[in-house]
Coordinates of C-alpha atoms in Angstrom, one line a residue:
Chain Q
M1 CA 0.0 0.0 0.0
P2 CA 1.4 3.4 -0.9
F3 CA 1.8 6.0 1.9
F4 CA 2.4 9.7 1.9
A5 CA 4.1 11.8 4.5
G6 CA 2.6 15.1 5.5
V7 CA 4.4 17.8 7.5
D8 CA 2.9 20.9 9.0
I9 CA 5.7 23.3 9.8
G10 CA 4.4 25.8 12.3
G11 CA 6.2 28.6 14.1
T12 CA 6.1 26.6 17.3
N13 CA 5.9 22.9 16.3
I14 CA 6.6 20.6 13.4
K15 CA 4.0 17.9 13.0
A16 CA 4.5 15.0 10.7
G17 CA 2.2 12.1 9.8
I18 CA 2.1 9.0 7.6
V19 CA -1.2 9.0 5.7
D20 CA -2.8 6.6 3.2
Y21 CA -4.6 7.5 0.0
N22 CA -7.9 8.0 1.8
G23 CA -6.5 10.4 4.3
D24 CA -6.2 8.0 7.3
I25 CA -3.3 8.6 9.6
Y26 CA -1.1 5.6 10.4
G27 CA 1.6 7.3 12.6
E28 CA 2.5 10.7 13.8
A29 CA 5.5 12.6 15.3
D30 CA 6.1 16.1 16.4
T31 CA 9.0 18.2 17.5
P32 CA 9.6 21.8 18.5
T33 CA 10.4 24.0 15.5
G34 CA 13.2 26.0 17.2
A35 CA 12.6 28.8 14.7
D36 CA 15.6 30.8 15.9
R37 CA 18.0 28.2 14.3
P38 CA 19.3 28.3 10.7
Q39 CA 16.8 26.8 8.2
D40 CA 19.1 23.9 7.3
V41 CA 19.2 22.8 10.9
V42 CA 15.4 23.1 11.2
F43 CA 15.2 21.0 8.1
E44 CA 17.1 18.1 9.8
D45 CA 14.3 18.1 12.4
I46 CA 11.6 18.1 9.7
L47 CA 13.3 15.1 8.2
G48 CA 13.7 13.5 11.6
A49 CA 9.9 13.9 12.3
V50 CA 9.1 12.2 9.0
K51 CA 11.3 9.3 9.9
K52 CA 9.9 9.1 13.4
A53 CA 6.3 9.1 12.1
A54 CA 7.2 6.3 9.7
E55 CA 8.6 4.3 12.6
N56 CA 5.5 5.0 14.6
A57 CA 3.4 3.9 11.6
K58 CA 5.5 0.7 11.4
I59 CA 6.4 1.3 7.8
N60 CA 9.7 1.5 5.9
L61 CA 10.8 4.9 4.7
S62 CA 10.8 3.3 1.2
D63 CA 7.0 2.9 1.5
I64 CA 6.6 6.7 1.4
K65 CA 5.8 7.6 -2.2
A66 CA 5.9 11.4 -1.7
V67 CA 6.2 14.1 0.9
G68 CA 3.9 17.1 1.3
M69 CA 4.9 20.0 3.4
G70 CA 3.0 23.1 4.6
S71 CA 4.1 26.4 6.0
P72 CA 2.8 29.9 6.4
G73 CA 4.3 32.7 4.3
V74 CA 4.9 33.2 0.6
M75 CA 6.0 30.3 -1.5
D76 CA 6.5 29.3 -5.1
S77 CA 5.0 25.8 -5.0
E78 CA 5.8 25.2 -8.7
K79 CA 9.5 25.5 -7.8
G80 CA 9.3 24.1 -4.3
V81 CA 10.7 27.2 -2.7
V82 CA 9.7 29.1 0.4
I83 CA 10.2 32.7 -0.8
Y84 CA 9.9 34.0 2.7
N85 CA 8.4 33.1 6.0
N86 CA 8.4 35.7 8.7
N87 CA 7.6 33.2 11.6
L88 CA 10.5 31.0 10.7
G89 CA 12.9 33.7 9.4
W90 CA 13.2 31.7 6.1
K91 CA 14.1 33.3 2.8
D92 CA 14.5 31.6 -0.6
F93 CA 14.6 28.2 1.0
H94 CA 14.6 25.4 -1.6
I95 CA 13.0 23.0 0.8
C96 CA 11.7 20.5 -1.8
D97 CA 15.1 20.0 -3.4
K98 CA 16.4 19.1 0.1
M99 CA 13.5 16.8 0.9
T100 CA 13.7 15.0 -2.5
E101 CA 17.4 14.6 -2.2
A102 CA 17.1 13.2 1.3
L103 CA 14.3 10.7 0.7
K104 CA 14.5 10.2 -3.1
V105 CA 10.8 10.9 -3.6
P106 CA 8.9 13.8 -5.0
S107 CA 8.0 16.6 -2.5
V108 CA 5.8 19.6 -2.6
I109 CA 5.5 22.7 -0.4
E110 CA 2.0 24.3 0.1
N111 CA 0.7 27.2 2.1
D112 CA -0.4 25.7 5.4
A113 CA -3.9 27.1 5.2
D114 CA -4.4 25.8 1.7
A115 CA -3.2 22.3 2.8
A116 CA -5.5 22.3 5.8
A117 CA -8.4 23.1 3.5
L118 CA -7.5 20.1 1.4
G119 CA -7.4 17.9 4.5
E120 CA -10.9 19.0 5.4
V121 CA -12.1 18.1 1.9
I122 CA -10.5 14.7 1.8
A123 CA -11.3 13.6 5.4
G124 CA -13.1 16.2 7.4
S125 CA -16.0 18.7 7.4
A126 CA -16.1 19.2 3.6
K127 CA -15.6 15.5 2.7
G128 CA -16.6 14.8 -0.9
A129 CA -17.3 18.5 -1.8
K130 CA -16.4 19.3 -5.4
R131 CA -15.9 22.9 -4.3
A132 CA -15.1 23.9 -0.7
I133 CA -13.8 27.0 1.1
I134 CA -12.2 26.7 4.5
V135 CA -12.1 30.0 6.4
T136 CA -9.8 30.2 9.4
L137 CA -10.8 32.9 11.9
G138 CA -7.5 33.3 13.8
T139 CA -4.9 36.0 14.1
G140 CA -5.7 36.7 10.5
V141 CA -8.4 35.3 8.2
G142 CA -7.1 32.5 6.0
V143 CA -9.2 31.4 3.0
G144 CA -8.3 28.0 1.5
I145 CA -10.1 27.0 -1.7
V146 CA -10.3 23.5 -3.0
I147 CA -11.8 22.6 -6.3
N148 CA -12.1 19.0 -7.5
E149 CA -9.8 18.0 -4.7
K150 CA -7.1 20.4 -5.9
I151 CA -5.9 23.4 -3.9
L152 CA -6.4 26.7 -5.7
R153 CA -3.0 28.0 -4.7
G154 CA -2.2 31.4 -3.5
S155 CA -5.6 32.7 -2.5
E156 CA -5.5 35.8 -0.3
F157 CA -9.2 36.4 0.1
G158 CA -8.5 37.3 3.7
H159 CA -7.5 40.7 2.2
M160 CA -10.7 41.1 0.2
V161 CA -12.0 44.6 1.0
I162 CA -15.5 44.4 2.2
K163 CA -15.7 48.0 3.3
H164 CA -14.0 50.5 1.1
N165 CA -12.0 53.0 3.2
G166 CA -12.8 50.9 6.3
R167 CA -10.6 49.7 9.2
P168 CA -6.9 49.8 8.5
C169 CA -5.4 46.3 7.9
N170 CA -1.8 45.1 8.5
C171 CA -1.5 44.5 4.7
G172 CA -1.8 48.2 3.9
R173 CA -5.3 48.1 2.5
R174 CA -8.4 49.4 4.4
G175 CA -11.5 47.5 5.2
C176 CA -10.2 43.9 4.6
F177 CA -12.3 40.9 5.5
E178 CA -9.5 40.1 8.0
S179 CA -9.5 43.5 9.6
Y180 CA -13.1 42.9 10.8
C181 CA -13.4 39.1 11.0
S182 CA -10.1 37.8 12.4
A183 CA -9.9 37.1 16.1
T184 CA -7.6 40.2 16.1
G185 CA -10.3 42.3 14.5
L186 CA -12.9 41.1 17.0
I187 CA -10.6 41.9 19.9
N188 CA -10.0 45.4 18.5
M189 CA -13.7 45.9 18.2
T190 CA -14.3 44.6 21.7
K191 CA -11.8 47.0 23.1
E192 CA -13.5 49.9 21.3
K193 CA -16.8 48.9 22.8
I194 CA -15.3 48.6 26.3
A195 CA -13.9 52.2 26.0
E196 CA -17.3 53.4 24.7
Y197 CA -19.4 51.5 27.4
P198 CA -17.2 51.4 30.5
E199 CA -20.2 50.4 32.7
S200 CA -21.1 47.3 30.6
T201 CA -20.6 43.7 31.7
L202 CA -18.4 43.4 28.7
A203 CA -16.1 46.1 30.1
K204 CA -16.1 44.5 33.5
I205 CA -15.1 41.1 32.2
G206 CA -12.6 42.6 29.8
N207 CA -11.0 44.8 32.4
K208 CA -10.8 42.0 34.9
D209 CA -9.5 39.1 32.7
G210 CA -8.1 40.9 29.7
V211 CA -9.7 40.9 26.2
N212 CA -9.5 37.9 23.9
G213 CA -11.6 36.5 21.1
K214 CA -13.9 34.8 23.6
T215 CA -14.6 37.9 25.9
V216 CA -17.6 39.2 23.9
F217 CA -19.2 35.8 23.7
D218 CA -18.8 35.3 27.5
A219 CA -20.4 38.7 28.1
A220 CA -23.3 38.0 25.8
E221 CA -23.9 34.8 27.5
M222 CA -24.4 36.8 30.7
G223 CA -27.0 38.9 29.0
D224 CA -24.9 42.0 28.2
E225 CA -26.6 44.0 25.5
V226 CA -23.4 45.8 24.3
A227 CA -21.8 42.4 23.7
K228 CA -24.9 41.1 21.9
K229 CA -24.9 44.1 19.6
L230 CA -21.2 43.7 18.9
I231 CA -21.6 40.0 18.0
D232 CA -24.4 41.0 15.7
E233 CA -22.1 43.5 14.0
Y234 CA -19.3 41.0 13.8
L235 CA -21.7 38.5 12.2
D236 CA -22.8 41.1 9.7
Y237 CA -19.2 41.5 8.5
L238 CA -18.6 37.8 8.6
A239 CA -21.8 37.1 6.6
C240 CA -20.8 39.8 4.1
G241 CA -17.4 38.2 3.5
L242 CA -18.8 34.7 3.3
A243 CA -21.6 35.7 1.0
N244 CA -19.0 37.3 -1.3
L245 CA -17.1 34.0 -1.4
I246 CA -20.2 31.9 -1.9
D247 CA -21.5 34.2 -4.7
G248 CA -18.2 34.2 -6.4
L249 CA -17.1 30.6 -6.1
Q250 CA -20.3 28.7 -5.5
P251 CA -18.9 26.1 -3.1
E252 CA -20.9 23.2 -1.7
V253 CA -19.4 23.6 1.7
V254 CA -17.9 26.5 3.7
G255 CA -16.0 25.2 6.7
L256 CA -15.0 27.6 9.6
S257 CA -12.0 26.9 11.8
G258 CA -9.8 28.9 14.2
G259 CA -10.5 30.2 17.6
V260 CA -13.7 32.1 16.9
A261 CA -15.3 29.0 15.2
K262 CA -15.1 27.2 18.6
Q263 CA -18.3 29.1 19.4
G264 CA -20.0 26.4 17.3
E265 CA -23.7 26.5 16.7
K266 CA -24.1 29.6 18.9
L267 CA -22.2 31.4 16.1
L268 CA -23.3 29.4 13.1
K269 CA -27.0 29.6 13.6
P270 CA -27.4 33.4 13.4
L271 CA -24.5 33.5 10.9
R272 CA -26.3 31.1 8.5
E273 CA -29.5 33.3 8.6
K274 CA -27.5 36.4 7.7
V275 CA -25.5 34.6 4.9
Y276 CA -28.5 33.0 3.3
A277 CA -30.3 36.4 3.3
E278 CA -27.3 38.0 1.6
I279 CA -26.3 35.6 -1.1
Y280 CA -27.3 36.0 -4.8
K281 CA -30.8 34.8 -5.5
G282 CA -29.8 32.9 -8.6
I283 CA -27.7 30.3 -6.7
L284 CA -29.2 26.9 -7.2
T285 CA -27.8 25.1 -4.1
P286 CA -26.4 27.4 -1.5
A287 CA -23.3 26.2 0.4
K288 CA -23.6 24.4 3.7
I289 CA -21.9 26.3 6.5
V290 CA -20.2 24.1 9.1
T291 CA -17.3 24.0 11.5
C292 CA -14.2 22.1 10.7
T293 CA -13.6 18.8 12.4
L294 CA -10.0 17.8 11.9
G295 CA -8.2 20.4 14.1
Y296 CA -4.4 20.2 13.8
K297 CA -4.7 17.0 11.8
A298 CA -6.1 19.0 8.8
G299 CA -2.5 20.2 8.1
V300 CA -0.9 16.8 8.4
I301 CA -3.6 15.1 6.3
G302 CA -3.8 17.9 3.8
T303 CA -0.1 18.2 3.1
A304 CA 0.0 14.4 2.5
M305 CA -3.0 14.6 0.2
A306 CA -1.4 17.3 -1.8
V307 CA 1.0 14.8 -3.1
R308 CA -1.1 11.7 -3.4
D309 CA -1.7 12.1 -7.1
L310 CA 1.7 13.3 -8.2
Chain Y
M1 CA -10.6 18.1 -38.9
P2 CA -13.1 18.3 -36.0
F3 CA -15.2 21.4 -35.8
F4 CA -17.3 22.8 -32.9
A5 CA -20.3 25.0 -33.1
G6 CA -20.7 27.9 -30.8
V7 CA -23.9 29.9 -30.3
D8 CA -24.3 33.1 -28.3
I9 CA -28.0 33.6 -27.5
G10 CA -28.5 37.2 -26.7
G11 CA -31.7 39.2 -25.9
T12 CA -31.5 40.8 -29.4
N13 CA -29.5 38.5 -31.7
I14 CA -28.4 34.9 -32.0
K15 CA -24.9 34.5 -33.3
A16 CA -23.5 31.1 -34.4
G17 CA -20.0 30.2 -35.5
I18 CA -18.1 27.1 -36.7
V19 CA -14.8 27.0 -34.8
D20 CA -11.8 24.7 -34.9
Y21 CA -9.9 23.3 -31.9
N22 CA -7.6 26.4 -31.8
G23 CA -10.5 28.9 -31.7
D24 CA -10.3 30.0 -35.4
I25 CA -13.7 30.8 -36.9
Y26 CA -14.5 29.2 -40.3
G27 CA -18.1 30.5 -40.8
E28 CA -20.7 32.5 -39.0
A29 CA -24.4 33.3 -39.1
D30 CA -26.7 35.4 -37.1
T31 CA -30.5 36.0 -36.8
P32 CA -32.7 38.1 -34.6
T33 CA -33.7 36.4 -31.4
G34 CA -37.3 37.4 -31.4
A35 CA -37.4 36.9 -27.7
D36 CA -41.2 37.4 -27.5
R37 CA -41.8 34.1 -29.2
P38 CA -42.1 30.7 -27.4
Q39 CA -38.8 29.1 -26.5
D40 CA -39.3 26.1 -28.8
V41 CA -39.8 28.5 -31.7
V42 CA -36.6 30.4 -30.8
F43 CA -34.8 27.1 -30.6
E44 CA -35.6 26.4 -34.3
D45 CA -33.8 29.6 -35.2
I46 CA -30.8 28.7 -33.0
L47 CA -30.6 25.4 -34.9
G48 CA -31.1 27.3 -38.2
A49 CA -28.2 29.6 -37.3
V50 CA -25.9 26.6 -36.6
K51 CA -26.8 25.1 -40.0
K52 CA -26.3 28.3 -41.8
A53 CA -22.9 28.8 -40.1
A54 CA -21.9 25.3 -41.2
E55 CA -23.0 26.2 -44.8
N56 CA -21.0 29.4 -44.7
A57 CA -18.0 27.4 -43.3
K58 CA -18.4 25.0 -46.2
I59 CA -18.5 22.0 -43.9
N60 CA -21.1 19.2 -43.4
L61 CA -23.2 19.2 -40.3
S62 CA -21.7 15.8 -39.5
D63 CA -18.3 17.5 -39.2
I64 CA -19.6 19.3 -36.1
K65 CA -18.4 17.2 -33.1
A66 CA -20.3 19.2 -30.4
V67 CA -22.4 22.3 -29.9
G68 CA -21.7 24.9 -27.1
M69 CA -24.3 27.5 -26.3
G70 CA -24.3 30.6 -24.1
S71 CA -27.0 32.7 -22.6
P72 CA -27.4 35.1 -19.7
G73 CA -29.5 34.0 -16.7
V74 CA -29.3 31.1 -14.3
M75 CA -28.5 27.7 -15.7
D76 CA -27.7 24.2 -14.6
S77 CA -24.9 23.4 -17.0
E78 CA -24.5 19.9 -15.5
K79 CA -28.0 19.1 -16.6
G80 CA -28.1 21.3 -19.7
V81 CA -31.0 23.3 -18.5
V82 CA -31.7 27.1 -18.6
I83 CA -33.4 27.5 -15.2
Y84 CA -34.5 31.0 -16.1
N85 CA -33.6 33.8 -18.3
N86 CA -35.4 37.1 -17.9
N87 CA -34.3 38.6 -21.2
L88 CA -35.7 35.7 -23.2
G89 CA -38.6 34.7 -20.9
W90 CA -37.2 31.2 -20.6
K91 CA -37.9 28.9 -17.7
D92 CA -36.7 25.3 -17.2
F93 CA -35.7 25.0 -20.8
H94 CA -33.9 21.7 -21.5
I95 CA -32.0 23.2 -24.4
C96 CA -29.2 20.7 -24.5
D97 CA -31.6 17.7 -24.8
K98 CA -33.2 19.5 -27.8
M99 CA -29.9 20.4 -29.5
T100 CA -28.4 16.9 -28.9
E101 CA -31.6 15.3 -30.3
A102 CA -31.5 17.6 -33.4
L103 CA -27.8 17.2 -34.3
K104 CA -26.9 13.9 -32.6
V105 CA -23.9 15.4 -30.9
P106 CA -23.1 16.4 -27.3
S107 CA -24.1 19.9 -26.3
V108 CA -23.5 22.2 -23.4
I109 CA -25.1 25.5 -22.2
E110 CA -22.9 28.0 -20.4
N111 CA -23.4 31.4 -18.9
D112 CA -22.6 33.8 -21.7
A113 CA -20.1 35.9 -19.7
D114 CA -18.3 32.7 -18.6
A115 CA -18.1 31.5 -22.2
A116 CA -16.8 34.8 -23.5
A117 CA -14.1 34.6 -20.8
L118 CA -13.0 31.2 -22.2
G119 CA -13.0 32.7 -25.7
E120 CA -10.6 35.4 -24.5
V121 CA -8.3 32.8 -22.9
I122 CA -8.2 30.5 -26.0
A123 CA -7.9 33.1 -28.7
G124 CA -7.9 36.7 -27.3
S125 CA -6.5 39.1 -24.7
A126 CA -5.7 36.3 -22.2
K127 CA -4.4 33.8 -24.6
G128 CA -2.4 31.1 -22.9
A129 CA -3.1 32.3 -19.3
K130 CA -3.4 29.5 -16.8
R131 CA -5.7 31.7 -14.7
A132 CA -7.6 34.6 -16.2
I133 CA -10.5 36.8 -15.1
I134 CA -12.6 38.6 -17.6
V135 CA -14.6 41.5 -16.2
T136 CA -17.4 43.0 -18.3
L137 CA -18.3 46.6 -17.3
G138 CA -21.7 46.8 -18.9
T139 CA -25.3 47.1 -17.7
G140 CA -24.0 45.0 -14.8
V141 CA -20.5 43.7 -13.9
G142 CA -19.9 40.2 -15.2
V143 CA -16.9 38.2 -13.9
G144 CA -15.8 35.2 -15.9
I145 CA -13.1 33.0 -14.3
V146 CA -11.1 30.5 -16.4
I147 CA -8.6 28.2 -14.7
N148 CA -6.5 25.8 -16.9
E149 CA -8.7 26.6 -19.8
K150 CA -11.8 25.5 -17.9
I151 CA -14.7 27.8 -16.9
L152 CA -15.2 28.1 -13.2
R153 CA -18.9 28.0 -13.6
G154 CA -21.4 30.1 -11.8
S155 CA -19.3 32.9 -10.5
E156 CA -21.2 36.0 -9.4
F157 CA -18.4 38.2 -8.2
G158 CA -20.2 41.1 -9.7
H159 CA -22.2 41.0 -6.5
M160 CA -19.2 41.0 -4.2
V161 CA -19.8 43.7 -1.6
I162 CA -16.9 46.1 -1.6
K163 CA -18.6 48.7 0.6
H164 CA -20.6 47.3 3.5
N165 CA -23.9 49.1 3.6
G166 CA -23.0 51.0 0.5
R167 CA -25.1 51.8 -2.6
P168 CA -28.2 49.6 -3.1
C169 CA -27.9 47.0 -5.8
N170 CA -30.6 45.4 -8.0
C171 CA -29.7 42.1 -6.4
G172 CA -30.9 43.2 -2.9
R173 CA -27.4 43.6 -1.3
R174 CA -25.8 46.9 -0.7
G175 CA -22.4 48.1 -1.9
C176 CA -21.8 45.4 -4.6
F177 CA -18.9 45.8 -7.1
E178 CA -21.6 46.1 -9.8
S179 CA -23.5 48.9 -8.0
Y180 CA -20.3 51.1 -8.4
C181 CA -18.5 49.8 -11.4
S182 CA -21.1 48.9 -14.0
A183 CA -21.9 51.4 -16.7
T184 CA -25.2 51.7 -14.8
G185 CA -23.4 52.5 -11.6
L186 CA -21.2 55.1 -13.4
I187 CA -24.3 56.7 -15.0
N188 CA -26.0 56.9 -11.6
M189 CA -22.9 58.5 -10.0
T190 CA -22.7 60.9 -13.0
K191 CA -26.3 62.0 -12.5
E192 CA -25.6 62.6 -8.8
K193 CA -22.6 64.8 -9.6
I194 CA -24.7 66.8 -12.2
A195 CA -27.3 67.5 -9.5
E196 CA -24.6 68.5 -7.1
Y197 CA -22.6 70.7 -9.6
P198 CA -25.2 72.2 -12.0
E199 CA -22.7 74.7 -13.3
S200 CA -20.0 72.1 -14.3
T201 CA -19.2 71.2 -17.9
L202 CA -20.3 67.7 -16.9
A203 CA -23.8 69.0 -16.1
K204 CA -23.9 71.0 -19.4
I205 CA -23.0 68.0 -21.5
G206 CA -25.2 65.7 -19.5
N207 CA -28.2 68.0 -19.7
K208 CA -27.8 68.6 -23.4
D209 CA -27.1 65.1 -24.7
G210 CA -28.4 62.9 -21.9
V211 CA -26.1 60.9 -19.6
N212 CA -24.5 57.7 -20.6
G213 CA -21.3 55.8 -19.6
K214 CA -19.2 58.1 -21.8
T215 CA -20.4 61.4 -20.5
V216 CA -18.0 61.7 -17.7
F217 CA -15.0 60.8 -19.9
D218 CA -16.1 63.4 -22.5
A219 CA -16.4 66.1 -19.8
A220 CA -13.0 65.2 -18.3
E221 CA -11.5 65.4 -21.8
M222 CA -12.7 69.0 -21.9
G223 CA -10.9 69.7 -18.6
D224 CA -13.9 69.6 -16.2
E225 CA -12.6 69.1 -12.7
V226 CA -15.9 67.6 -11.4
A227 CA -15.7 64.9 -14.1
K228 CA -12.0 64.2 -13.4
K229 CA -12.8 63.7 -9.7
L230 CA -15.6 61.4 -10.4
I231 CA -13.4 59.3 -12.7
D232 CA -10.9 59.1 -9.9
E233 CA -13.6 57.9 -7.5
Y234 CA -14.8 55.4 -10.1
L235 CA -11.3 54.0 -10.6
D236 CA -10.9 53.7 -6.8
Y237 CA -13.9 51.4 -6.7
L238 CA -12.9 49.5 -9.8
A239 CA -9.3 49.1 -8.4
C240 CA -10.8 47.8 -5.1
G241 CA -12.9 45.2 -6.8
L242 CA -10.1 44.1 -9.2
A243 CA -7.5 44.0 -6.4
N244 CA -9.9 41.7 -4.4
L245 CA -10.1 39.4 -7.4
I246 CA -6.3 39.4 -8.0
D247 CA -5.6 38.8 -4.3
G248 CA -8.1 36.0 -4.1
L249 CA -7.5 34.2 -7.4
Q250 CA -4.0 35.2 -8.5
P251 CA -4.8 35.4 -12.2
E252 CA -2.0 36.0 -14.8
V253 CA -4.3 38.2 -16.8
V254 CA -7.3 40.4 -16.0
G255 CA -9.2 41.4 -19.2
L256 CA -11.7 44.2 -19.2
S257 CA -14.6 44.4 -21.7
G258 CA -17.9 46.2 -22.1
G259 CA -18.7 49.8 -22.8
V260 CA -16.6 51.4 -20.1
A261 CA -13.5 49.4 -21.2
K262 CA -13.7 51.2 -24.6
Q263 CA -11.9 54.1 -22.9
G264 CA -8.8 51.9 -23.4
E265 CA -5.4 53.1 -22.0
K266 CA -7.0 56.4 -20.8
L267 CA -8.8 54.2 -18.3
L268 CA -6.2 51.4 -17.9
K269 CA -3.1 53.5 -17.1
P270 CA -4.4 55.2 -13.9
L271 CA -6.3 52.0 -13.1
R272 CA -3.2 49.9 -13.1
E273 CA -1.5 52.3 -10.8
K274 CA -4.3 52.1 -8.3
V275 CA -4.6 48.3 -8.5
Y276 CA -0.9 47.6 -8.1
A277 CA -0.8 49.9 -5.1
E278 CA -3.7 47.9 -3.6
I279 CA -2.8 44.3 -4.1
Y280 CA -1.3 42.0 -1.5
K281 CA 2.4 42.5 -1.2
G282 CA 3.2 38.8 -1.2
I283 CA 1.9 38.2 -4.8
L284 CA 4.8 36.9 -6.8
T285 CA 3.7 38.0 -10.3
P286 CA 0.8 40.5 -10.3
A287 CA -1.7 40.1 -13.1
K288 CA -1.4 42.0 -16.3
I289 CA -4.4 44.2 -16.8
V290 CA -5.6 44.6 -20.5
T291 CA -8.6 45.2 -22.6
C292 CA -10.4 42.3 -24.3
T293 CA -9.8 42.0 -28.0
L294 CA -12.4 39.6 -29.4
G295 CA -15.6 41.7 -29.1
Y296 CA -18.7 39.7 -29.9
K297 CA -16.6 36.9 -31.2
A298 CA -15.6 36.0 -27.7
G299 CA -19.0 34.5 -27.1
V300 CA -19.0 32.5 -30.3
I301 CA -15.5 31.2 -29.8
G302 CA -15.9 30.6 -26.1
T303 CA -19.1 28.5 -26.4
A304 CA -17.4 26.4 -29.0
M305 CA -14.3 26.0 -26.9
A306 CA -16.4 24.9 -23.9
V307 CA -17.2 21.7 -25.8
R308 CA -13.9 21.0 -27.6
D309 CA -12.7 18.5 -25.0
L310 CA -15.9 16.7 -24.2

């Protein structure tokens, strides 16, 4: 049976897995990234994690037919090069040449969010969807697009402007989807509300425990009207961005992941109402909107699945 | 040599062509649509136009390997059905069943804007591009996406919101790309400026000749500052929408067509500056922005090319 190795290279940890053609994991391994070390030294640990995962899966290295890798940052997947990766301090790293030389099999480097989206399509929340969009609501907004089980590489719909001349975004534009809908955006908006309504329960919780992406949901749970109104605003922006993507790409499934998505149905139920009210009326079968199910495994499975048909 | 028939079914005219595998036209024919007639009667004229085009191309009907058709409206291309088409008054029209029965070859119905985009990729402004986006700035904003010479069916990025709670759009949303950047949107904004600045050259031209999509460009040409400012605003919105699409889909080429695009380099030069300033900084090779070159032939060639690999 052919196996594929998948490696998710994060700023903190490297996670490797041995995966079969259907996306089932046979063995895993992880190791700290140690991102302050030179890239060639980090690479040795990536290779070590693959070998350890193969050992844990009780397979020979020669049973691995190809290696898929994922990392954040800008890459040229055609050439197998990480152009730059701020988290890891990598620049022009020809990582696929190194992996292919080490294991004598083809290898591919993908954007990590794209790879995770493919994982969800092969084995998770969007299983079997011909078109799927996975939206990660984390520090930023990542949008992974998978069409016919292939990653549409390089998508940066997180920086789609949904409000011309709106909130400034780190990318330099104003009014990006990310500037409103990332956990960071939600935290910024929460802080603004706290300043505006210092007597609210929202302010009391925020001032006591610090503000994170959960604060507004906790306050709303306690009946705070300021928090409820902010969640409604947040969902308006999120629905706007998702409706844009559904109108434009007509996916069968939209999967949400990242910290904010942990709110589950509490978030999804009102979100679906807003999205379905917004989308273009001519759409024959509107996308299902779900939460992702694979967690960190999406990256390991997805990177492996990116090389299963090489 | 295998030939393919392409038919562009518009509200006013039906245009048919016989096209080879490379997108070269060998014969054409057209006939008024007569959209007030029953759909089965219109179909007879569609069939007649294909036969006439074959005659003009000096080929036998049996040399036609497949027939591609394009129309506006909502369709189920998988099933070969026009679900509805307001211009033609069609509803649940199984047009491919009829065409295939008549000519004994496979047939496909595509959205006309999608098909035109494919035409530009095979034989026009985006020739050879692996990813291309064709944006038609007409009554509405049509966005046709072609990836690896295949239409990404069903895209409605014309209704992507670029300004949350902005101008109302016919579709029911507010702030759509279309509501700002279609010829209709530009005309609406021109009328508003005329009301606001009744002494401007823009107002004088508009009040004398009526307002169309060209009025503001004519006034700017004559040095009118109100017109120049409006063009700058219009280009801001257009750059915003195009930058969203370039960030999200990373096309090699963006082709503009429709009435507004006839302004050519006068429009494109400042537009490119604005787009390139807006797009995500990590993009390796930003899209070329050009005007489309095939005119009405894009529809005939594109519909034919949609069936060349059946």
